[in-house]
PDB file of C-alpha atoms in Angstrom:
ATOM      1  CA  MET A 624       0.000   0.000   0.000  1.00 54.00           C
ATOM      2  CA  LYS A 625       2.765   2.382   1.008  1.00 47.00           C
ATOM      3  CA  SER A 626       4.724   1.484  -2.116  1.00 55.00           C
ATOM      4  CA  SER A 627       1.725   2.261  -4.316  1.00 58.00           C
ATOM      5  CA  PHE A 628       1.239   5.631  -2.629  1.00 49.00           C
ATOM      6  CA  ILE A 629       4.881   6.568  -3.249  1.00 49.00           C
ATOM      7  CA  LYS A 630       4.573   5.605  -6.913  1.00 52.00           C
ATOM      8  CA  ILE A 631       1.446   7.736  -7.255  1.00 53.00           C
ATOM      9  CA  MET A 632       3.202  10.739  -5.662  1.00 48.00           C
ATOM     10  CA  VAL A 633       6.246  10.359  -7.918  1.00 45.00           C
ATOM     11  CA  ALA A 634       4.000  10.157 -10.955  1.00 51.00           C
ATOM     12  CA  ALA A 635       2.099  13.271  -9.830  1.00 50.00           C
ATOM     13  CA  VAL A 636       5.347  15.232  -9.415  1.00 44.00           C
ATOM     14  CA  MET A 637       6.568  14.134 -12.850  1.00 47.00           C
ATOM     15  CA  LEU A 638       3.238  15.087 -14.400  1.00 49.00           C
ATOM     16  CA  LEU A 639       3.363  18.533 -12.769  1.00 48.00           C
ATOM     17  CA  SER A 640       6.941  19.065 -13.960  1.00 47.00           C
ATOM     18  CA  THR A 641       5.990  18.032 -17.501  1.00 47.00           C
ATOM     19  CA  SER A 642       3.018  20.427 -17.418  1.00 50.00           C
ATOM     20  CA  ILE A 643       5.218  23.347 -16.328  1.00 47.00           C
ATOM     21  CA  ASN A 644       7.817  22.615 -19.004  1.00 52.00           C
ATOM     22  CA  ALA A 645       5.088  22.364 -21.638  1.00 56.00           C
ATOM     23  CA  GLN A 646       3.848  25.848 -20.766  1.00 85.00           C
ATOM     24  CA  ILE A 647       7.343  27.345 -20.856  1.00 90.00           C
ATOM     25  CA  LYS A 648       9.022  27.249 -24.259  1.00 89.00           C
ATOM     26  CA  ASN A 649      12.779  26.675 -24.587  1.00 90.00           C
ATOM     27  CA  ALA A 650      12.650  25.437 -20.975  1.00 93.00           C
ATOM     28  CA  LYS A 651      15.867  25.254 -18.995  1.00 94.00           C
ATOM     29  CA  THR A 652      15.919  23.986 -15.402  1.00 95.00           C
ATOM     30  CA  GLU A 653      18.523  24.849 -12.749  1.00 95.00           C
ATOM     31  CA  THR A 654      18.759  24.430  -8.989  1.00 95.00           C
ATOM     32  CA  VAL A 655      20.269  27.211  -6.870  1.00 95.00           C
ATOM     33  CA  LYS A 656      20.482  28.225  -3.224  1.00 95.00           C
ATOM     34  CA  VAL A 657      18.085  30.954  -2.065  1.00 95.00           C
ATOM     35  CA  TYR A 658      18.095  31.836   1.634  1.00 95.00           C
ATOM     36  CA  GLY A 659      14.863  32.015   3.616  1.00 95.00           C
ATOM     37  CA  ASN A 660      13.029  30.545   6.591  1.00 94.00           C
ATOM     38  CA  CYS A 661       9.335  29.896   6.366  1.00 94.00           C
ATOM     39  CA  GLY A 662       6.190  29.417   4.338  1.00 93.00           C
ATOM     40  CA  MET A 663       5.847  33.189   3.965  1.00 94.00           C
ATOM     41  CA  CYS A 664       9.340  33.272   2.447  1.00 95.00           C
ATOM     42  CA  LYS A 665       8.357  30.468   0.068  1.00 96.00           C
ATOM     43  CA  THR A 666       5.305  32.373  -1.153  1.00 95.00           C
ATOM     44  CA  THR A 667       7.277  35.584  -1.762  1.00 95.00           C
ATOM     45  CA  ILE A 668      10.257  33.885  -3.422  1.00 95.00           C
ATOM     46  CA  GLU A 669       8.107  31.829  -5.771  1.00 96.00           C
ATOM     47  CA  LYS A 670       5.722  34.665  -6.651  1.00 94.00           C
ATOM     48  CA  THR A 671       8.532  37.161  -7.287  1.00 92.00           C
ATOM     49  CA  GLY A 672      10.695  34.823  -9.333  1.00 93.00           C
ATOM     50  CA  SER A 673       7.897  33.422 -11.489  1.00 93.00           C
ATOM     51  CA  ILE A 674       6.514  35.010 -14.655  1.00 92.00           C
ATOM     52  CA  LYS A 675       3.607  33.402 -16.490  1.00 90.00           C
ATOM     53  CA  LYS A 676       4.809  31.218 -19.386  1.00 90.00           C
ATOM     54  CA  ILE A 677       8.371  32.546 -18.953  1.00 93.00           C
ATOM     55  CA  ALA A 678       9.693  31.477 -15.535  1.00 94.00           C
ATOM     56  CA  LYS A 679       8.620  29.203 -12.691  1.00 95.00           C
ATOM     57  CA  VAL A 680      10.288  29.019  -9.268  1.00 96.00           C
ATOM     58  CA  ASP A 681       9.799  26.223  -6.722  1.00 96.00           C
ATOM     59  CA  TRP A 682      11.521  26.788  -3.362  1.00 96.00           C
ATOM     60  CA  ASN A 683      12.119  24.070  -0.760  1.00 96.00           C
ATOM     61  CA  GLN A 684      11.865  25.449   2.774  1.00 94.00           C
ATOM     62  CA  GLU A 685      13.923  22.649   4.345  1.00 94.00           C
ATOM     63  CA  THR A 686      16.855  22.614   1.924  1.00 94.00           C
ATOM     64  CA  GLN A 687      16.639  26.306   0.875  1.00 95.00           C
ATOM     65  CA  MET A 688      17.108  25.147  -2.723  1.00 96.00           C
ATOM     66  CA  ALA A 689      15.124  26.778  -5.505  1.00 96.00           C
ATOM     67  CA  THR A 690      14.337  25.010  -8.770  1.00 96.00           C
ATOM     68  CA  LEU A 691      14.216  27.522 -11.622  1.00 95.00           C
ATOM     69  CA  THR A 692      12.489  26.567 -14.861  1.00 96.00           C
ATOM     70  CA  TYR A 693      12.581  29.327 -17.470  1.00 95.00           C
ATOM     71  CA  ASP A 694      12.479  30.217 -21.156  1.00 93.00           C
ATOM     72  CA  ALA A 695      16.179  30.582 -21.927  1.00 91.00           C
ATOM     73  CA  LYS A 696      15.433  32.914 -24.852  1.00 90.00           C
ATOM     74  CA  LYS A 697      13.514  35.407 -22.717  1.00 89.00           C
ATOM     75  CA  THR A 698      15.220  35.411 -19.329  1.00 91.00           C
ATOM     76  CA  ASN A 699      18.063  33.830 -17.366  1.00 92.00           C
ATOM     77  CA  GLN A 700      19.092  32.746 -13.886  1.00 92.00           C
ATOM     78  CA  GLU A 701      20.638  36.117 -13.067  1.00 89.00           C
ATOM     79  CA  GLU A 702      17.465  38.069 -13.819  1.00 89.00           C
ATOM     80  CA  ILE A 703      15.337  35.736 -11.703  1.00 93.00           C
ATOM     81  CA  LEU A 704      17.732  35.830  -8.741  1.00 92.00           C
ATOM     82  CA  LYS A 705      17.992  39.617  -8.911  1.00 89.00           C
ATOM     83  CA  ARG A 706      14.205  39.954  -8.719  1.00 91.00           C
ATOM     84  CA  ILE A 707      14.212  37.686  -5.681  1.00 93.00           C
ATOM     85  CA  ALA A 708      17.067  39.642  -4.075  1.00 90.00           C
ATOM     86  CA  LEU A 709      15.176  42.913  -4.565  1.00 87.00           C
ATOM     87  CA  VAL A 710      12.397  41.651  -2.259  1.00 90.00           C
ATOM     88  CA  GLY A 711      14.828  40.598   0.471  1.00 91.00           C
ATOM     89  CA  TYR A 712      16.182  37.126  -0.226  1.00 93.00           C
ATOM     90  CA  ASP A 713      19.899  36.429  -0.734  1.00 92.00           C
ATOM     91  CA  SER A 714      21.318  33.841  -3.092  1.00 92.00           C
ATOM     92  CA  ASP A 715      24.934  32.861  -3.581  1.00 88.00           C
ATOM     93  CA  LYS A 716      25.061  35.294  -6.516  1.00 86.00           C
ATOM     94  CA  PHE A 717      23.148  38.346  -5.304  1.00 87.00           C
ATOM     95  CA  LEU A 718      22.664  40.033  -1.938  1.00 86.00           C
ATOM     96  CA  ALA A 719      19.367  41.645  -1.018  1.00 87.00           C
ATOM     97  CA  PRO A 720      19.596  45.357  -0.116  1.00 84.00           C
ATOM     98  CA  ASP A 721      20.112  45.702   3.652  1.00 83.00           C
ATOM     99  CA  ASP A 722      17.086  47.953   4.119  1.00 83.00           C
ATOM    100  CA  VAL A 723      14.821  45.490   2.303  1.00 86.00           C
ATOM    101  CA  TYR A 724      16.102  42.548   4.370  1.00 90.00           C
ATOM    102  CA  ASN A 725      15.631  44.562   7.592  1.00 89.00           C
ATOM    103  CA  ASN A 726      11.995  45.193   6.663  1.00 90.00           C
ATOM    104  CA  LEU A 727      11.172  41.495   6.285  1.00 92.00           C
ATOM    105  CA  HIS A 728       8.803  40.017   8.852  1.00 91.00           C
ATOM    106  CA  GLY A 729      10.672  38.717  11.914  1.00 89.00           C
ATOM    107  CA  CYS A 730      10.077  35.073  11.049  1.00 91.00           C
ATOM    108  CA  CYS A 731      11.459  35.683   7.554  1.00 93.00           C
ATOM    109  CA  GLN A 732      14.783  37.165   8.667  1.00 93.00           C
ATOM    110  CA  TYR A 733      17.026  34.205   7.939  1.00 92.00           C
ATOM    111  CA  ASP A 734      20.646  34.030   9.086  1.00 90.00           C
ATOM    112  CA  ARG A 735      22.657  35.858   6.457  1.00 88.00           C
ATOM    113  CA  VAL A 736      25.832  34.132   5.314  1.00 76.00           C
ATOM    114  CA  ALA A 737      28.698  36.630   5.217  1.00 58.00           C
ATOM    115  CA  LYS A 738      29.346  37.575   1.604  1.00 59.00           C
ATOM    116  CA  VAL A 739      31.178  40.516   0.088  1.00 48.00           C
ATOM    117  CA  PRO A 740      29.522  41.938  -3.050  1.00 47.00           C
ATOM    118  CA  VAL A 741      31.950  42.150  -5.945  1.00 39.00           C
ATOM    119  CA  LYS A 742      32.860  45.771  -6.550  1.00 38.00           C
ATOM    120  CA  GLU A 743      35.361  46.970  -9.081  1.00 36.00           C
ATOM    121  CA  ALA A 744      37.612  49.823  -8.075  1.00 35.00           C
ATOM    122  CA  THR A 745      40.610  51.883  -9.032  1.00 31.00           C
ATOM    123  CA  THR A 746      43.953  50.305  -8.223  1.00 31.00           C
ATOM    124  CA  ALA A 747      47.152  52.302  -8.088  1.00 33.00           C
ATOM    125  CA  ILE A 748      50.672  50.823  -8.155  1.00 30.00           C
ATOM    126  CA  ALA A 749      53.215  53.460  -7.281  1.00 33.00           C
ATOM    127  CA  SER A 750      57.003  53.233  -7.300  1.00 34.00           C
ATOM    128  CA  ASN A 751      59.125  54.567  -4.458  1.00 37.00           C
ATOM    129  CA  GLY A 752      62.026  55.585  -6.664  1.00 39.00           C
ATOM    130  CA  ASP A 753      63.015  58.762  -8.463  1.00 41.00           C
ATOM    131  CA  HIS A 754      59.992  59.865 -10.559  1.00 39.00           C
ATOM    132  CA  SER A 755      62.321  61.539 -13.041  1.00 39.00           C
ATOM    133  CA  ASN A 756      63.513  58.061 -14.016  1.00 41.00           C
ATOM    134  CA  HIS A 757      61.215  56.665 -16.705  1.00 38.00           C
ATOM    135  CA  SER A 758      61.771  53.143 -15.394  1.00 37.00           C
ATOM    136  CA  ASN A 759      60.357  54.141 -12.000  1.00 37.00           C
ATOM    137  CA  HIS A 760      57.009  55.777 -12.627  1.00 34.00           C
ATOM    138  CA  SER A 761      53.503  55.431 -11.181  1.00 31.00           C
ATOM    139  CA  VAL A 762      51.233  53.026 -12.970  1.00 28.00           C
ATOM    140  CA  THR A 763      47.504  53.496 -12.444  1.00 28.00           C
ATOM    141  CA  THR A 764      45.040  50.898 -13.615  1.00 27.00           C
ATOM    142  CA  THR A 765      41.450  52.067 -13.740  1.00 27.00           C
ATOM    143  CA  VAL A 766      38.663  49.540 -13.824  1.00 33.00           C
ATOM    144  CA  ILE A 767      35.393  50.884 -15.193  1.00 38.00           C
ATOM    145  CA  GLN A 768      32.606  50.819 -12.623  1.00 43.00           C
ATOM    146  CA  ASN A 769      29.874  48.291 -13.318  1.00 48.00           C
ATOM    147  CA  GLU A 770      27.164  50.865 -13.983  1.00 48.00           C
ATOM    148  CA  ASN A 771      29.366  52.655 -16.561  1.00 71.00           C
ATOM    149  CA  GLN A 772      29.813  49.717 -18.899  1.00 80.00           C
ATOM    150  CA  LEU A 773      26.731  50.903 -20.797  1.00 92.00           C
ATOM    151  CA  LYS A 774      28.575  54.111 -21.730  1.00 92.00           C
ATOM    152  CA  VAL A 775      30.098  52.307 -24.724  1.00 93.00           C
ATOM    153  CA  VAL A 776      26.584  51.390 -25.879  1.00 95.00           C
ATOM    154  CA  PHE A 777      25.403  54.993 -25.614  1.00 96.00           C
ATOM    155  CA  ASP A 778      28.535  56.329 -27.340  1.00 95.00           C
ATOM    156  CA  ASN A 779      27.992  54.016 -30.301  1.00 95.00           C
ATOM    157  CA  TYR A 780      24.306  54.946 -30.472  1.00 97.00           C
ATOM    158  CA  PHE A 781      25.374  58.578 -30.892  1.00 97.00           C
ATOM    159  CA  LEU A 782      27.657  57.510 -33.764  1.00 96.00           C
ATOM    160  CA  VAL A 783      24.676  55.880 -35.507  1.00 97.00           C
ATOM    161  CA  LYS A 784      22.669  59.066 -34.999  1.00 97.00           C
ATOM    162  CA  ASP A 785      25.495  61.200 -36.440  1.00 97.00           C
ATOM    163  CA  ALA A 786      25.779  58.907 -39.463  1.00 97.00           C
ATOM    164  CA  LEU A 787      22.051  59.252 -40.165  1.00 97.00           C
ATOM    165  CA  ILE A 788      22.407  63.039 -40.107  1.00 97.00           C
ATOM    166  CA  THR A 789      24.719  62.675 -43.123  1.00 96.00           C
ATOM    167  CA  SER A 790      22.141  60.411 -44.867  1.00 97.00           C
ATOM    168  CA  ASP A 791      24.965  57.965 -45.607  1.00 97.00           C
ATOM    169  CA  GLY A 792      23.564  54.413 -45.504  1.00 97.00           C
ATOM    170  CA  THR A 793      26.972  52.730 -45.683  1.00 97.00           C
ATOM    171  CA  LYS A 794      28.363  54.801 -42.819  1.00 97.00           C
ATOM    172  CA  THR A 795      25.216  54.199 -40.777  1.00 97.00           C
ATOM    173  CA  ALA A 796      25.389  50.420 -41.298  1.00 97.00           C
ATOM    174  CA  LEU A 797      29.035  50.379 -40.164  1.00 96.00           C
ATOM    175  CA  ALA A 798      28.260  52.436 -37.053  1.00 96.00           C
ATOM    176  CA  SER A 799      25.354  50.128 -36.272  1.00 97.00           C
ATOM    177  CA  LYS A 800      27.621  47.056 -36.454  1.00 96.00           C
ATOM    178  CA  GLN A 801      29.861  48.697 -33.875  1.00 95.00           C
ATOM    179  CA  LEU A 802      26.806  49.390 -31.708  1.00 96.00           C
ATOM    180  CA  LEU A 803      25.728  45.744 -31.974  1.00 95.00           C
ATOM    181  CA  ALA A 804      29.185  44.623 -30.829  1.00 93.00           C
ATOM    182  CA  ALA A 805      28.947  46.982 -27.839  1.00 93.00           C
ATOM    183  CA  VAL A 806      25.508  45.613 -26.916  1.00 94.00           C
ATOM    184  CA  ASN A 807      26.732  42.014 -27.149  1.00 91.00           C
ATOM    185  CA  ASN A 808      29.716  42.821 -24.924  1.00 90.00           C
ATOM    186  CA  VAL A 809      27.598  44.024 -22.000  1.00 90.00           C
ATOM    187  CA  LYS A 810      27.969  41.710 -19.002  1.00 85.00           C
ATOM    188  CA  MET A 811      24.474  41.656 -17.544  1.00 79.00           C
ATOM    189  CA  ASP A 812      25.500  40.118 -14.242  1.00 73.00           C
ATOM    190  CA  LYS A 813      27.817  43.081 -13.618  1.00 79.00           C
ATOM    191  CA  LEU A 814      25.036  45.677 -13.873  1.00 82.00           C
ATOM    192  CA  GLU A 815      23.450  47.187 -10.802  1.00 82.00           C
ATOM    193  CA  MET A 816      20.111  45.542  -9.982  1.00 77.00           C
ATOM    194  CA  ASP A 817      17.864  48.404 -11.111  1.00 79.00           C
ATOM    195  CA  VAL A 818      19.864  48.918 -14.313  1.00 87.00           C
ATOM    196  CA  HIS A 819      19.861  45.183 -14.987  1.00 84.00           C
ATOM    197  CA  MET A 820      16.066  45.043 -14.814  1.00 82.00           C
ATOM    198  CA  VAL A 821      15.734  47.849 -17.388  1.00 88.00           C
ATOM    199  CA  TRP A 822      18.400  46.275 -19.610  1.00 90.00           C
ATOM    200  CA  MET A 823      16.545  42.962 -19.700  1.00 85.00           C
ATOM    201  CA  LYS A 824      13.359  44.716 -20.818  1.00 87.00           C
ATOM    202  CA  VAL A 825      14.933  46.477 -23.797  1.00 93.00           C
ATOM    203  CA  VAL A 826      17.971  44.458 -24.898  1.00 92.00           C
ATOM    204  CA  ASN A 827      16.139  42.131 -27.308  1.00 91.00           C
ATOM    205  CA  THR A 828      14.360  44.918 -29.199  1.00 95.00           C
ATOM    206  CA  ILE A 829      17.551  47.001 -29.215  1.00 96.00           C
ATOM    207  CA  LYS A 830      19.412  44.105 -30.857  1.00 96.00           C
ATOM    208  CA  GLU A 831      16.626  43.588 -33.383  1.00 96.00           C
ATOM    209  CA  ASP A 832      16.613  47.235 -34.479  1.00 97.00           C
ATOM    210  CA  VAL A 833      20.411  47.489 -34.550  1.00 97.00           C
ATOM    211  CA  GLU A 834      20.663  44.336 -36.679  1.00 97.00           C
ATOM    212  CA  HIS A 835      18.121  45.743 -39.168  1.00 97.00           C
ATOM    213  CA  ILE A 836      20.065  48.995 -39.456  1.00 98.00           C
ATOM    214  CA  ALA A 837      23.366  47.139 -39.877  1.00 97.00           C
ATOM    215  CA  ASP A 838      22.007  44.775 -42.555  1.00 97.00           C
ATOM    216  CA  THR A 839      20.948  47.461 -45.038  1.00 97.00           C
ATOM    217  CA  LYS A 840      22.235  50.605 -46.714  1.00 96.00           C
ATOM    218  CA  ASP A 841      18.695  51.880 -47.308  1.00 97.00           C
ATOM    219  CA  VAL A 842      18.583  55.050 -45.208  1.00 97.00           C
ATOM    220  CA  LYS A 843      14.775  55.087 -45.086  1.00 96.00           C
ATOM    221  CA  HIS A 844      14.703  51.582 -43.614  1.00 97.00           C
ATOM    222  CA  GLN A 845      17.490  52.518 -41.213  1.00 98.00           C
ATOM    223  CA  ARG A 846      15.564  55.562 -40.016  1.00 97.00           C
ATOM    224  CA  ASP A 847      12.398  53.526 -39.465  1.00 97.00           C
ATOM    225  CA  HIS A 848      14.268  51.245 -37.057  1.00 98.00           C
ATOM    226  CA  PHE A 849      16.121  54.174 -35.504  1.00 98.00           C
ATOM    227  CA  THR A 850      12.789  55.471 -34.158  1.00 98.00           C
ATOM    228  CA  THR A 851      12.140  52.365 -32.027  1.00 97.00           C
ATOM    229  CA  LEU A 852      15.827  52.036 -31.170  1.00 98.00           C
ATOM    230  CA  SER A 853      15.751  55.584 -29.795  1.00 98.00           C
ATOM    231  CA  LYS A 854      12.705  54.830 -27.620  1.00 97.00           C
ATOM    232  CA  ASP A 855      14.531  51.931 -25.974  1.00 97.00           C
ATOM    233  CA  MET A 856      17.754  53.915 -25.600  1.00 97.00           C
ATOM    234  CA  TYR A 857      15.770  56.675 -23.891  1.00 97.00           C
ATOM    235  CA  THR A 858      14.360  54.141 -21.403  1.00 95.00           C
ATOM    236  CA  LEU A 859      17.821  52.709 -20.828  1.00 95.00           C
ATOM    237  CA  ILE A 860      19.753  55.956 -20.422  1.00 94.00           C
ATOM    238  CA  LYS A 861      17.461  57.119 -17.622  1.00 91.00           C
ATOM    239  CA  ALA A 862      18.525  54.162 -15.454  1.00 87.00           C
ATOM    240  CA  PRO A 863      22.333  54.506 -15.112  1.00 80.00           C
ATOM    241  CA  LYS A 864      22.473  58.105 -16.417  1.00 74.00           C
ATOM    242  CA  TYR A 865      25.112  59.359 -18.844  1.00 80.00           C
ATOM    243  CA  GLU A 866      28.191  61.222 -17.606  1.00 83.00           C
ATOM    244  CA  THR A 867      27.102  64.492 -19.266  1.00 91.00           C
ATOM    245  CA  PRO A 868      23.644  65.954 -20.019  1.00 94.00           C
ATOM    246  CA  VAL A 869      21.786  64.219 -22.848  1.00 96.00           C
ATOM    247  CA  TYR A 870      19.027  65.904 -24.832  1.00 97.00           C
ATOM    248  CA  TYR A 871      15.863  64.068 -25.847  1.00 97.00           C
ATOM    249  CA  GLN A 872      14.714  65.675 -29.085  1.00 98.00           C
ATOM    250  CA  PHE A 873      11.611  65.443 -31.232  1.00 98.00           C
ATOM    251  CA  CYS A 874      10.853  65.777 -34.943  1.00 96.00           C
ATOM    252  CA  PRO A 875       7.128  66.396 -35.596  1.00 96.00           C
ATOM    253  CA  MET A 876       7.327  65.703 -39.352  1.00 94.00           C
ATOM    254  CA  PHE A 877       8.680  62.153 -39.522  1.00 95.00           C
ATOM    255  CA  ASN A 878       6.501  59.043 -39.903  1.00 91.00           C
ATOM    256  CA  ASP A 879       3.670  60.814 -41.740  1.00 92.00           C
ATOM    257  CA  GLY A 880       3.356  63.523 -39.130  1.00 92.00           C
ATOM    258  CA  LYS A 881       3.323  61.154 -36.142  1.00 94.00           C
ATOM    259  CA  GLY A 882       6.753  62.349 -35.148  1.00 96.00           C
ATOM    260  CA  ALA A 883       9.838  60.596 -33.786  1.00 97.00           C
ATOM    261  CA  ASN A 884      12.403  61.134 -31.031  1.00 98.00           C
ATOM    262  CA  TRP A 885      16.138  60.711 -30.696  1.00 98.00           C
ATOM    263  CA  LEU A 886      18.917  61.313 -28.155  1.00 98.00           C
ATOM    264  CA  SER A 887      21.734  63.785 -28.637  1.00 97.00           C
ATOM    265  CA  LYS A 888      24.731  65.052 -26.703  1.00 95.00           C
ATOM    266  CA  GLU A 889      24.151  68.524 -28.171  1.00 95.00           C
ATOM    267  CA  ASN A 890      21.199  70.792 -27.447  1.00 96.00           C
ATOM    268  CA  ALA A 891      21.346  72.232 -30.964  1.00 96.00           C
ATOM    269  CA  VAL A 892      18.982  70.236 -33.193  1.00 97.00           C
ATOM    270  CA  LYS A 893      20.510  68.202 -36.010  1.00 97.00           C
ATOM    271  CA  ASN A 894      17.752  65.992 -37.370  1.00 97.00           C
ATOM    272  CA  PRO A 895      18.774  62.371 -38.110  1.00 98.00           C
ATOM    273  CA  TYR A 896      15.458  61.660 -39.853  1.00 97.00           C
ATOM    274  CA  TYR A 897      15.867  64.237 -42.637  1.00 96.00           C
ATOM    275  CA  GLY A 898      19.514  65.266 -42.566  1.00 94.00           C
ATOM    276  CA  SER A 899      20.352  68.286 -44.711  1.00 92.00           C
ATOM    277  CA  MET A 900      16.789  68.412 -46.094  1.00 93.00           C
ATOM    278  CA  MET A 901      15.466  69.712 -42.754  1.00 95.00           C
ATOM    279  CA  LEU A 902      18.513  69.710 -40.519  1.00 95.00           C
ATOM    280  CA  SER A 903      17.121  72.007 -37.813  1.00 94.00           C
ATOM    281  CA  CYS A 904      13.583  70.610 -37.798  1.00 95.00           C
ATOM    282  CA  GLY A 905      12.640  69.640 -34.246  1.00 96.00           C
ATOM    283  CA  LYS A 906      13.135  70.674 -30.645  1.00 97.00           C
ATOM    284  CA  THR A 907      14.537  69.484 -27.344  1.00 97.00           C
ATOM    285  CA  VAL A 908      11.726  68.095 -25.170  1.00 97.00           C
ATOM    286  CA  GLU A 909      13.782  66.871 -22.200  1.00 97.00           C
ATOM    287  CA  THR A 910      17.237  67.263 -20.728  1.00 96.00           C
ATOM    288  CA  ILE A 911      18.492  64.116 -18.995  1.00 95.00           C
ATOM    289  CA  LYS A 912      21.082  64.809 -16.277  1.00 89.00           C
TER     290      LYS A 912
END
């Protein structure tokens, strides 16, 4: 009797797992440690980490192990664990913000395992010798802060915009290939949590638009995709912020009078949608600092 019951339970678990995987396309399953204490923790962890038809989280209260099943084309382990960390639960990859952890219900405040978040910094190696001697000079190695790695993406976006101003399809395609390389080089797990969440929302559509622009020399087609690319870049640039003011500008004429926006490092309007035909058409609608 007991043996039959166990077989039924195993079959039920397998059926449930198959059902979950059937709902989630491109399903990938991983098991990771997520710290917590009680049933309340389980509810929060599973609800926060799960997204309908994209990700499913099952957390075991006794072992503190979470089973992540997700669509590998739409999300990843890092994104799921960051969402969970943002509501107060540590994993071995991401620490919850101290203030969020401190606001958890008393029964949910698990024992935190001492971890040091990885932070990149500036390292200086200085010699003690005569600085007039070229063989004894200070060497400073600067490591770019995590949140600034998107600067290369923004810089290359501005190059695409400048190329469109010249109405040169070949130049625009080349600049867009450089932008695509910059996007592909972004290390998502090195981004700050809030920036990472924004990046995950826009990265796929950014890649799609950039690839379209890079694959053609037709300036009209390039400009069509530049409109949606600029919308996503606007969303993205407001998260980490650029090192200098950026101007969000608007052309009321493009797209049959529906208008279109773009980002610029200069307040003076130089329209990428019409180039020399209507170079100064448009206005600055927002200054992002």
